[in-house]
Amino acid sequence: MPSLQIIAVIAISAVLGIGSVWLAVVGDVGFEAIRAGAWTAWPTAGADDSDPYIRARFSRTGELPISAAEGTAFVATADSAGETLVGHCDYLITGRTPAAQWWTLTLYRDADLSLIANPTERYGFNSTNIVREPDGSFDIVVAPRARPGNWLPSDEKAKALRLVFRLYDTPIATGGSVADIEMPRIERGHCR
Amino acid sequence: MSDHIQPIRGPVTWDAGQKGRWSIDGGRLGLLAAITVVLAAIVHLVTILVIPSFATRDAWSRINEIAEPIGITLLPRARPGDEVLPGLDPAIVYGACLFDLNQGPFAITAPMPGDYWSVSFHTREGIIFYAVNDEAAASRRFDIEIRNAQQMRQFRLEYPEPDEEILTIEAPGNIGFALIRALVSTPSLRPRVEAAVAATVCETFVPPPPVTEPVGPPLPRPSPLR
């Protein structure tokens, strides 16, 4: 009957509409993203003209956005080959950073953006405590077990990890060139 | 196209046709599918736009829950399993001051030593309407006043000359919070950075009760002798 069809149309469109919102918000959709290798940034987050997907995502997660005047946060949930970052694999983060007064790199569980407990109480590195190569580049090893060098402890049981590279006071956010941002590579190593 | 439009004109024949309850001809199915897609798109857009208004666990709600109504509150240091907000930077000391411009203009003053710091002003809706960091503010004292549109007009009337020392910003909303970020470059500096952030002064100027007599020297009255 037509009334049944109307109900079916309304129900299906509600499921499709709300379901697609859920996927967009959980899946980090944003029209104003900057991509550099494995890394993505949303420099308009928090701005009054930011796109509604970015705003919806931040109000869902409860994160504090960094405004362009303060810096930019680059997020990676996959390695440079496009594979999801998982707790039971080791990752080598290698390369250089774009121009910024300061930077920090932090590892989170992707599910709830919580930190990963470890006996050394190390949750990330920053531009002052990283050990660099003579040429200014650096290597960071993300692994559940201790490693020599710049070891960033992860959790073997974590299904998905998130790396956040925060550049504080960077020309990128305030109209600098986007095309030639050089971000470190994330290479997958040994998996258990 | 006419195939799609035709069935909508003839629901009578559809009912009268004694077809099975669920048998639909192709044209009508196409029309229903088109309506479904358009409706789904509308639901999608409306939902995306209203999510921020209905969010109960957004940054504002979480900060409003833990922050003191007056003065600055240091967010507890992020530790695994004990984070007040998700995705905090463990290398940053965060301080938050709530403001409510309905009560009066808001001012924030801080002596900011240390490596990197910034202050940003967030509305309840999650919009950052002003932010400044140590580099950009090098020539200024860190002394910022927030006023709403009405308070701003009044302020401009009372003080037409801009004050070089104090930065006055117009807020798009009455309720929100100021957030101070200060970087801890080495763990040993953390107590010093925390003390500096805690020394921030946030205050609301509650205006004095309205006076009936105009303030200031009395106007010269015309002499009755003249």
CSV table of C-alpha atoms in Angstrom, one decimal:
chain,number,residue,atom,x,y,z
A,1,MET,CA,0.0,0.0,0.0
A,2,PRO,CA,1.2,3.6,-0.6
A,3,SER,CA,1.3,4.3,3.2
A,4,LEU,CA,3.6,1.3,3.7
A,5,GLN,CA,5.8,2.6,0.9
A,6,ILE,CA,5.9,6.1,2.5
A,7,ILE,CA,7.0,4.5,5.8
A,8,ALA,CA,9.6,2.4,4.0
A,9,VAL,CA,11.0,5.5,2.2
A,10,ILE,CA,11.2,7.5,5.4
A,11,ALA,CA,12.8,4.6,7.3
A,12,ILE,CA,15.4,3.9,4.6
A,13,SER,CA,16.3,7.5,4.1
A,14,ALA,CA,16.7,8.0,7.9
A,15,VAL,CA,19.0,5.0,8.1
A,16,LEU,CA,21.0,6.1,5.0
A,17,GLY,CA,21.2,9.7,6.2
A,18,ILE,CA,22.2,9.1,9.7
A,19,GLY,CA,24.4,6.1,8.8
A,20,SER,CA,26.3,8.1,6.3
A,21,VAL,CA,26.8,10.9,8.9
A,22,TRP,CA,28.2,8.3,11.3
A,23,LEU,CA,30.6,7.0,8.7
A,24,ALA,CA,31.7,10.5,7.8
A,25,VAL,CA,32.3,11.6,11.4
A,26,VAL,CA,34.0,8.4,12.5
A,27,GLY,CA,36.0,8.2,9.2
A,28,ASP,CA,37.6,11.6,9.6
A,29,VAL,CA,36.0,13.1,6.5
A,30,GLY,CA,36.8,16.8,6.0
A,31,PHE,CA,36.8,18.9,2.9
A,32,GLU,CA,39.6,21.2,4.0
A,33,ALA,CA,42.3,18.5,4.7
A,34,ILE,CA,46.0,18.9,4.0
A,35,ARG,CA,47.6,15.6,3.1
A,36,ALA,CA,51.3,14.9,3.2
A,37,GLY,CA,52.3,11.3,2.8
A,38,ALA,CA,50.6,9.3,5.6
A,39,TRP,CA,49.6,12.4,7.5
A,40,THR,CA,46.4,14.5,7.3
A,41,ALA,CA,45.8,17.9,8.9
A,42,TRP,CA,42.6,19.9,9.2
A,43,PRO,CA,44.0,23.4,9.6
A,44,THR,CA,40.5,25.1,9.7
A,45,ALA,CA,39.4,23.1,12.8
A,46,GLY,CA,37.9,25.4,15.3
A,47,ALA,CA,37.6,28.3,12.8
A,48,ASP,CA,34.2,29.9,12.4
A,49,ASP,CA,34.1,29.0,8.7
A,50,SER,CA,35.3,25.4,9.2
A,51,ASP,CA,33.4,22.8,7.3
A,52,PRO,CA,30.6,21.2,9.2
A,53,TYR,CA,32.1,17.7,9.1
A,54,ILE,CA,35.2,18.9,10.9
A,55,ARG,CA,33.1,20.7,13.5
A,56,ALA,CA,30.8,17.6,14.0
A,57,ARG,CA,33.8,15.4,14.5
A,58,PHE,CA,35.4,17.6,17.1
A,59,SER,CA,32.2,18.0,19.0
A,60,ARG,CA,31.8,14.2,19.0
A,61,THR,CA,35.3,13.3,20.2
A,62,GLY,CA,35.7,16.3,22.6
A,63,GLU,CA,39.2,17.1,21.4
A,64,LEU,CA,40.5,20.6,21.7
A,65,PRO,CA,41.2,22.0,18.2
A,66,ILE,CA,44.4,23.9,17.5
A,67,SER,CA,43.8,27.1,15.7
A,68,ALA,CA,45.9,28.1,12.7
A,69,ALA,CA,47.4,31.0,14.8
A,70,GLU,CA,48.8,28.4,17.2
A,71,GLY,CA,49.8,25.5,15.0
A,72,THR,CA,48.7,22.5,13.1
A,73,ALA,CA,48.1,18.8,14.1
A,74,PHE,CA,48.9,16.2,11.6
A,75,VAL,CA,47.2,12.8,12.2
A,76,ALA,CA,48.3,9.4,10.9
A,77,THR,CA,46.2,6.2,11.4
A,78,ALA,CA,48.0,4.3,8.6
A,79,ASP,CA,51.6,3.8,7.5
A,80,SER,CA,53.1,5.2,4.3
A,81,ALA,CA,51.9,2.1,2.4
A,82,GLY,CA,48.3,2.8,3.5
A,83,GLU,CA,48.1,-0.1,6.1
A,84,THR,CA,46.3,0.6,9.4
A,85,LEU,CA,48.7,1.2,12.3
A,86,VAL,CA,48.3,-1.7,14.7
A,87,GLY,CA,49.7,-2.5,18.1
A,88,HIS,CA,51.4,-5.8,17.2
A,89,CYS,CA,53.6,-4.3,14.5
A,90,ASP,CA,56.8,-2.2,14.8
A,91,TYR,CA,56.9,1.1,12.9
A,92,LEU,CA,59.9,3.2,12.0
A,93,ILE,CA,59.1,6.9,11.7
A,94,THR,CA,61.9,8.5,9.8
A,95,GLY,CA,62.7,11.8,8.1
A,96,ARG,CA,62.5,15.4,8.8
A,97,THR,CA,59.9,17.8,10.0
A,98,PRO,CA,58.5,20.9,8.3
A,99,ALA,CA,59.4,24.3,9.7
A,100,ALA,CA,57.9,24.9,13.1
A,101,GLN,CA,59.1,26.6,16.3
A,102,TRP,CA,58.3,23.4,18.2
A,103,TRP,CA,56.8,20.1,17.5
A,104,THR,CA,55.5,17.1,19.5
A,105,LEU,CA,54.7,13.6,18.3
A,106,THR,CA,52.3,11.6,20.4
A,107,LEU,CA,50.9,8.0,20.2
A,108,TYR,CA,47.3,7.3,21.1
A,109,ARG,CA,44.9,4.4,20.8
A,110,ASP,CA,42.8,5.3,17.8
A,111,ALA,CA,39.5,4.2,19.5
A,112,ASP,CA,39.3,6.8,22.3
A,113,LEU,CA,42.5,8.9,21.8
A,114,SER,CA,43.8,7.7,25.1
A,115,LEU,CA,47.5,7.4,25.9
A,116,ILE,CA,49.3,4.1,26.2
A,117,ALA,CA,50.6,3.2,29.6
A,118,ASN,CA,54.2,2.2,29.8
A,119,PRO,CA,56.8,1.9,32.6
A,120,THR,CA,59.0,4.7,31.1
A,121,GLU,CA,56.0,7.1,31.1
A,122,ARG,CA,56.9,8.1,27.5
A,123,TYR,CA,53.9,9.0,25.4
A,124,GLY,CA,55.7,10.9,22.7
A,125,PHE,CA,58.7,12.9,21.6
A,126,ASN,CA,59.2,16.6,21.0
A,127,SER,CA,61.7,18.8,19.2
A,128,THR,CA,63.9,19.1,22.2
A,129,ASN,CA,64.1,15.6,23.6
A,130,ILE,CA,64.5,13.7,20.3
A,131,VAL,CA,67.9,12.2,19.5
A,132,ARG,CA,68.8,13.3,16.0
A,133,GLU,CA,71.2,12.0,13.3
A,134,PRO,CA,74.2,14.4,12.5
A,135,ASP,CA,72.2,15.6,9.4
A,136,GLY,CA,69.3,16.7,11.5
A,137,SER,CA,66.9,13.8,10.5
A,138,PHE,CA,65.6,11.4,13.1
A,139,ASP,CA,64.4,7.8,13.5
A,140,ILE,CA,61.6,6.9,16.0
A,141,VAL,CA,60.7,3.3,16.6
A,142,VAL,CA,57.1,2.6,17.7
A,143,ALA,CA,57.1,-0.9,19.2
A,144,PRO,CA,55.5,-2.7,22.2
A,145,ARG,CA,58.9,-3.9,23.5
A,146,ALA,CA,61.9,-1.7,24.4
A,147,ARG,CA,64.2,-0.7,21.6
A,148,PRO,CA,67.5,1.3,21.5
A,149,GLY,CA,67.3,4.8,20.3
A,150,ASN,CA,64.1,6.9,20.2
A,151,TRP,CA,61.6,4.2,21.4
A,152,LEU,CA,58.0,5.1,21.5
A,153,PRO,CA,56.1,2.4,23.4
A,154,SER,CA,52.9,1.0,21.9
A,155,ASP,CA,50.5,-1.7,23.1
A,156,GLU,CA,50.5,-5.1,21.5
A,157,LYS,CA,46.8,-5.5,22.1
A,158,ALA,CA,45.8,-2.2,20.5
A,159,LYS,CA,43.8,-2.8,17.4
A,160,ALA,CA,44.4,0.6,15.9
A,161,LEU,CA,46.9,3.3,16.7
A,162,ARG,CA,46.9,7.0,16.0
A,163,LEU,CA,50.0,9.2,15.7
A,164,VAL,CA,49.6,12.9,16.1
A,165,PHE,CA,52.3,15.3,15.0
A,166,ARG,CA,51.7,18.7,16.4
A,167,LEU,CA,53.6,21.7,14.9
A,168,TYR,CA,53.4,24.7,17.2
A,169,ASP,CA,53.9,28.1,15.6
A,170,THR,CA,54.3,26.9,12.0
A,171,PRO,CA,54.1,28.9,8.7
A,172,ILE,CA,52.0,26.0,7.3
A,173,ALA,CA,48.9,26.9,9.2
A,174,THR,CA,49.1,30.6,8.4
A,175,GLY,CA,49.2,30.5,4.7
A,176,GLY,CA,52.6,28.9,4.0
A,177,SER,CA,53.0,26.6,1.0
A,178,VAL,CA,51.1,23.4,1.3
A,179,ALA,CA,52.6,21.6,-1.7
A,180,ASP,CA,56.1,21.0,-0.4
A,181,ILE,CA,55.4,19.9,3.2
A,182,GLU,CA,57.9,17.3,4.1
A,183,MET,CA,56.6,14.9,6.7
A,184,PRO,CA,58.4,11.9,8.1
A,185,ARG,CA,57.7,8.5,6.6
A,186,ILE,CA,56.1,5.7,8.6
A,187,GLU,CA,57.4,2.3,7.6
A,188,ARG,CA,56.1,-1.0,8.9
A,189,GLY,CA,58.7,-3.3,10.4
A,190,HIS,CA,58.4,-6.6,12.2
A,191,CYS,CA,54.9,-7.9,13.1
A,192,ARG,CA,54.1,-10.6,15.7
B,1,MET,CA,11.6,10.8,-17.6
B,2,SER,CA,7.9,10.5,-18.4
B,3,ASP,CA,8.0,6.9,-17.2
B,4,HIS,CA,9.0,8.2,-13.8
B,5,ILE,CA,6.3,10.8,-13.6
B,6,GLN,CA,3.5,8.8,-14.9
B,7,PRO,CA,2.9,6.4,-12.0
B,8,ILE,CA,2.5,9.2,-9.5
B,9,ARG,CA,-0.5,10.5,-11.5
B,10,GLY,CA,-2.2,7.2,-11.4
B,11,PRO,CA,-2.3,5.8,-7.8
B,12,VAL,CA,-5.9,5.0,-8.4
B,13,THR,CA,-5.1,2.5,-11.1
B,14,TRP,CA,-2.4,1.0,-8.9
B,15,ASP,CA,-5.0,0.5,-6.1
B,16,ALA,CA,-7.7,-0.6,-8.4
B,17,GLY,CA,-5.5,-3.0,-10.3
B,18,GLN,CA,-5.8,-5.7,-7.6
B,19,LYS,CA,-2.1,-6.3,-7.7
B,20,GLY,CA,-0.3,-8.0,-4.8
B,21,ARG,CA,0.5,-5.8,-1.8
B,22,TRP,CA,4.1,-5.3,-2.7
B,23,SER,CA,4.2,-5.4,-6.4
B,24,ILE,CA,5.6,-2.2,-7.7
B,25,ASP,CA,6.2,-1.4,-11.3
B,26,GLY,CA,9.7,-0.2,-12.3
B,27,GLY,CA,8.8,3.5,-12.8
B,28,ARG,CA,7.3,3.8,-9.3
B,29,LEU,CA,10.3,2.0,-7.8
B,30,GLY,CA,12.6,4.5,-9.5
B,31,LEU,CA,10.6,7.4,-8.2
B,32,LEU,CA,10.6,6.0,-4.6
B,33,ALA,CA,14.4,5.4,-4.9
B,34,ALA,CA,14.9,9.0,-6.0
B,35,ILE,CA,12.7,10.3,-3.1
B,36,THR,CA,14.7,8.1,-0.7
B,37,VAL,CA,18.0,9.4,-1.9
B,38,VAL,CA,16.9,13.1,-1.7
B,39,LEU,CA,15.4,12.5,1.8
B,40,ALA,CA,18.6,10.7,3.0
B,41,ALA,CA,20.7,13.6,1.7
B,42,ILE,CA,18.5,16.1,3.7
B,43,VAL,CA,18.7,13.9,6.8
B,44,HIS,CA,22.5,13.7,6.3
B,45,LEU,CA,23.0,17.5,6.0
B,46,VAL,CA,20.6,18.4,8.9
B,47,THR,CA,22.3,15.8,11.2
B,48,ILE,CA,25.8,17.0,10.4
B,49,LEU,CA,24.7,20.6,11.1
B,50,VAL,CA,22.9,19.9,14.4
B,51,ILE,CA,25.5,17.5,15.9
B,52,PRO,CA,27.5,20.4,17.6
B,53,SER,CA,24.4,21.8,19.2
B,54,PHE,CA,23.5,18.5,20.8
B,55,ALA,CA,27.0,17.3,21.7
B,56,THR,CA,27.2,16.6,25.5
B,57,ARG,CA,30.8,15.3,25.6
B,58,ASP,CA,32.4,18.1,23.5
B,59,ALA,CA,35.4,20.1,24.7
B,60,TRP,CA,33.2,22.8,26.2
B,61,SER,CA,31.1,20.4,28.2
B,62,ARG,CA,34.1,18.5,29.6
B,63,ILE,CA,35.9,21.7,30.6
B,64,ASN,CA,32.8,23.3,32.1
B,65,GLU,CA,32.5,20.1,34.2
B,66,ILE,CA,35.9,20.4,35.8
B,67,ALA,CA,36.8,24.1,35.7
B,68,GLU,CA,36.2,26.5,38.6
B,69,PRO,CA,33.6,29.2,37.7
B,70,ILE,CA,36.1,31.9,38.7
B,71,GLY,CA,39.9,32.0,37.9
B,72,ILE,CA,42.1,29.6,36.1
B,73,THR,CA,42.0,25.8,36.3
B,74,LEU,CA,44.9,23.7,35.3
B,75,LEU,CA,43.8,20.6,33.4
B,76,PRO,CA,45.2,17.6,35.2
B,77,ARG,CA,48.2,16.1,33.5
B,78,ALA,CA,47.2,13.6,30.9
B,79,ARG,CA,48.0,10.1,32.1
B,80,PRO,CA,46.9,6.8,30.5
B,81,GLY,CA,43.3,6.0,31.6
B,82,ASP,CA,42.9,9.3,33.4
B,83,GLU,CA,42.4,11.9,30.7
B,84,VAL,CA,39.9,14.7,31.2
B,85,LEU,CA,39.8,15.3,27.5
B,86,PRO,CA,40.8,12.9,24.7
B,87,GLY,CA,43.8,13.6,22.6
B,88,LEU,CA,45.6,16.0,25.0
B,89,ASP,CA,49.2,16.6,24.2
B,90,PRO,CA,51.2,15.2,27.2
B,91,ALA,CA,54.0,17.8,26.5
B,92,ILE,CA,51.6,20.7,27.1
B,93,VAL,CA,50.3,22.3,30.3
B,94,TYR,CA,46.7,23.4,29.7
B,95,GLY,CA,44.9,26.0,31.7
B,96,ALA,CA,41.3,27.0,31.2
B,97,CYS,CA,39.2,30.0,32.3
B,98,LEU,CA,35.5,30.0,31.9
B,99,PHE,CA,33.9,33.3,30.9
B,100,ASP,CA,30.3,34.5,30.8
B,101,LEU,CA,30.0,38.0,29.3
B,102,ASN,CA,26.4,38.3,30.5
B,103,GLN,CA,28.0,39.2,33.8
B,104,GLY,CA,30.5,41.7,32.4
B,105,PRO,CA,33.6,42.0,30.2
B,106,PHE,CA,36.3,39.4,30.8
B,107,ALA,CA,40.0,40.0,31.1
B,108,ILE,CA,43.0,37.7,31.1
B,109,THR,CA,46.5,38.7,32.1
B,110,ALA,CA,49.5,36.4,32.4
B,111,PRO,CA,53.2,36.5,32.9
B,112,MET,CA,54.3,33.8,30.4
B,113,PRO,CA,57.8,32.6,30.6
B,114,GLY,CA,59.0,29.3,29.2
B,115,ASP,CA,59.3,28.0,25.7
B,116,TYR,CA,56.1,28.1,23.8
B,117,TRP,CA,52.7,29.3,24.9
B,118,SER,CA,49.5,30.3,23.3
B,119,VAL,CA,46.1,31.5,24.4
B,120,SER,CA,42.9,30.9,22.5
B,121,PHE,CA,39.3,31.9,23.1
B,122,HIS,CA,36.7,29.3,22.4
B,123,THR,CA,32.9,29.8,22.3
B,124,ARG,CA,30.5,27.3,23.7
B,125,GLU,CA,29.8,26.2,20.1
B,126,GLY,CA,33.5,25.2,19.6
B,127,ILE,CA,34.6,28.2,17.6
B,128,ILE,CA,38.0,29.7,18.3
B,129,PHE,CA,37.4,33.4,17.7
B,130,TYR,CA,40.9,34.6,18.7
B,131,ALA,CA,44.3,33.0,19.3
B,132,VAL,CA,47.7,34.3,19.8
B,133,ASN,CA,51.1,32.7,20.6
B,134,ASP,CA,54.3,33.9,22.1
B,135,GLU,CA,55.9,34.9,18.8
B,136,ALA,CA,53.0,37.0,17.6
B,137,ALA,CA,52.6,38.6,20.9
B,138,ALA,CA,56.3,39.5,21.4
B,139,SER,CA,55.7,43.2,21.1
B,140,ARG,CA,52.7,43.2,23.5
B,141,ARG,CA,52.0,42.4,27.0
B,142,PHE,CA,49.8,39.4,27.4
B,143,ASP,CA,46.8,41.4,28.5
B,144,ILE,CA,43.5,40.7,26.7
B,145,GLU,CA,40.0,41.8,27.3
B,146,ILE,CA,36.9,40.1,25.8
B,147,ARG,CA,33.7,42.0,25.3
B,148,ASN,CA,30.4,41.2,23.5
B,149,ALA,CA,29.1,43.5,20.8
B,150,GLN,CA,27.1,45.7,23.2
B,151,GLN,CA,30.0,46.0,25.7
B,152,MET,CA,32.3,46.8,22.8
B,153,ARG,CA,30.1,49.7,21.6
B,154,GLN,CA,30.0,51.1,25.1
B,155,PHE,CA,33.7,50.7,25.5
B,156,ARG,CA,34.4,52.5,22.2
B,157,LEU,CA,32.2,55.4,23.4
B,158,GLU,CA,33.9,55.7,26.7
B,159,TYR,CA,37.5,55.2,25.4
B,160,PRO,CA,37.6,56.4,21.7
B,161,GLU,CA,41.4,56.2,21.8
B,162,PRO,CA,42.7,52.6,21.4
B,163,ASP,CA,44.8,51.4,24.3
B,164,GLU,CA,48.2,50.1,23.2
B,165,GLU,CA,48.7,48.1,26.3
B,166,ILE,CA,45.4,46.1,26.3
B,167,LEU,CA,44.1,44.1,23.4
B,168,THR,CA,40.3,44.2,23.2
B,169,ILE,CA,38.5,41.5,21.3
B,170,GLU,CA,34.9,41.2,20.4
B,171,ALA,CA,33.4,37.8,21.2
B,172,PRO,CA,30.7,36.3,18.9
B,173,GLY,CA,29.1,34.6,21.9
B,174,ASN,CA,28.6,35.3,25.5
B,175,ILE,CA,29.7,32.0,27.0
B,176,GLY,CA,33.0,30.1,26.4
B,177,PHE,CA,36.5,29.6,27.8
B,178,ALA,CA,40.0,30.8,27.3
B,179,LEU,CA,42.6,28.1,26.9
B,180,ILE,CA,46.3,28.5,27.7
B,181,ARG,CA,48.8,26.1,26.2
B,182,ALA,CA,52.4,26.1,27.5
B,183,LEU,CA,55.0,23.6,26.3
B,184,VAL,CA,57.1,21.6,28.7
B,185,SER,CA,60.3,20.9,26.6
B,186,THR,CA,62.0,18.9,29.3
B,187,PRO,CA,60.2,17.2,32.2
B,188,SER,CA,62.3,19.0,34.8
B,189,LEU,CA,60.7,22.3,33.7
B,190,ARG,CA,57.1,21.1,34.3
B,191,PRO,CA,56.7,22.6,37.8
B,192,ARG,CA,57.9,26.0,36.6
B,193,VAL,CA,55.6,26.0,33.6
B,194,GLU,CA,52.6,24.8,35.7
B,195,ALA,CA,53.3,27.6,38.2
B,196,ALA,CA,53.4,30.2,35.4
B,197,VAL,CA,50.1,29.0,33.9
B,198,ALA,CA,48.5,28.9,37.4
B,199,ALA,CA,49.6,32.5,37.9
B,200,THR,CA,47.3,33.6,35.0
B,201,VAL,CA,44.7,36.1,36.2
B,202,CYS,CA,41.2,35.7,34.7
B,203,GLU,CA,38.6,38.2,35.9
B,204,THR,CA,35.2,39.4,35.0
B,205,PHE,CA,34.5,43.1,35.4
B,206,VAL,CA,31.1,43.2,37.1
B,207,PRO,CA,29.8,46.7,36.2
B,208,PRO,CA,28.8,48.9,39.1
B,209,PRO,CA,25.0,49.3,39.6
B,210,PRO,CA,23.7,52.0,37.2
B,211,VAL,CA,23.8,55.5,38.7
B,212,THR,CA,21.1,58.0,38.1
B,213,GLU,CA,23.4,61.1,38.2
B,214,PRO,CA,25.9,61.4,35.4
B,215,VAL,CA,29.5,60.8,36.5
B,216,GLY,CA,32.2,63.4,36.1
B,217,PRO,CA,32.3,67.2,36.7
B,218,PRO,CA,28.9,68.8,36.7
B,219,LEU,CA,27.9,70.7,33.5
B,220,PRO,CA,28.3,74.5,33.7
B,221,ARG,CA,24.9,76.0,34.2
B,222,PRO,CA,23.9,79.2,32.5
B,223,SER,CA,24.3,82.1,35.0
B,224,PRO,CA,20.9,83.5,36.1
B,225,LEU,CA,22.6,87.0,36.3
B,226,ARG,CA,23.3,87.1,32.6
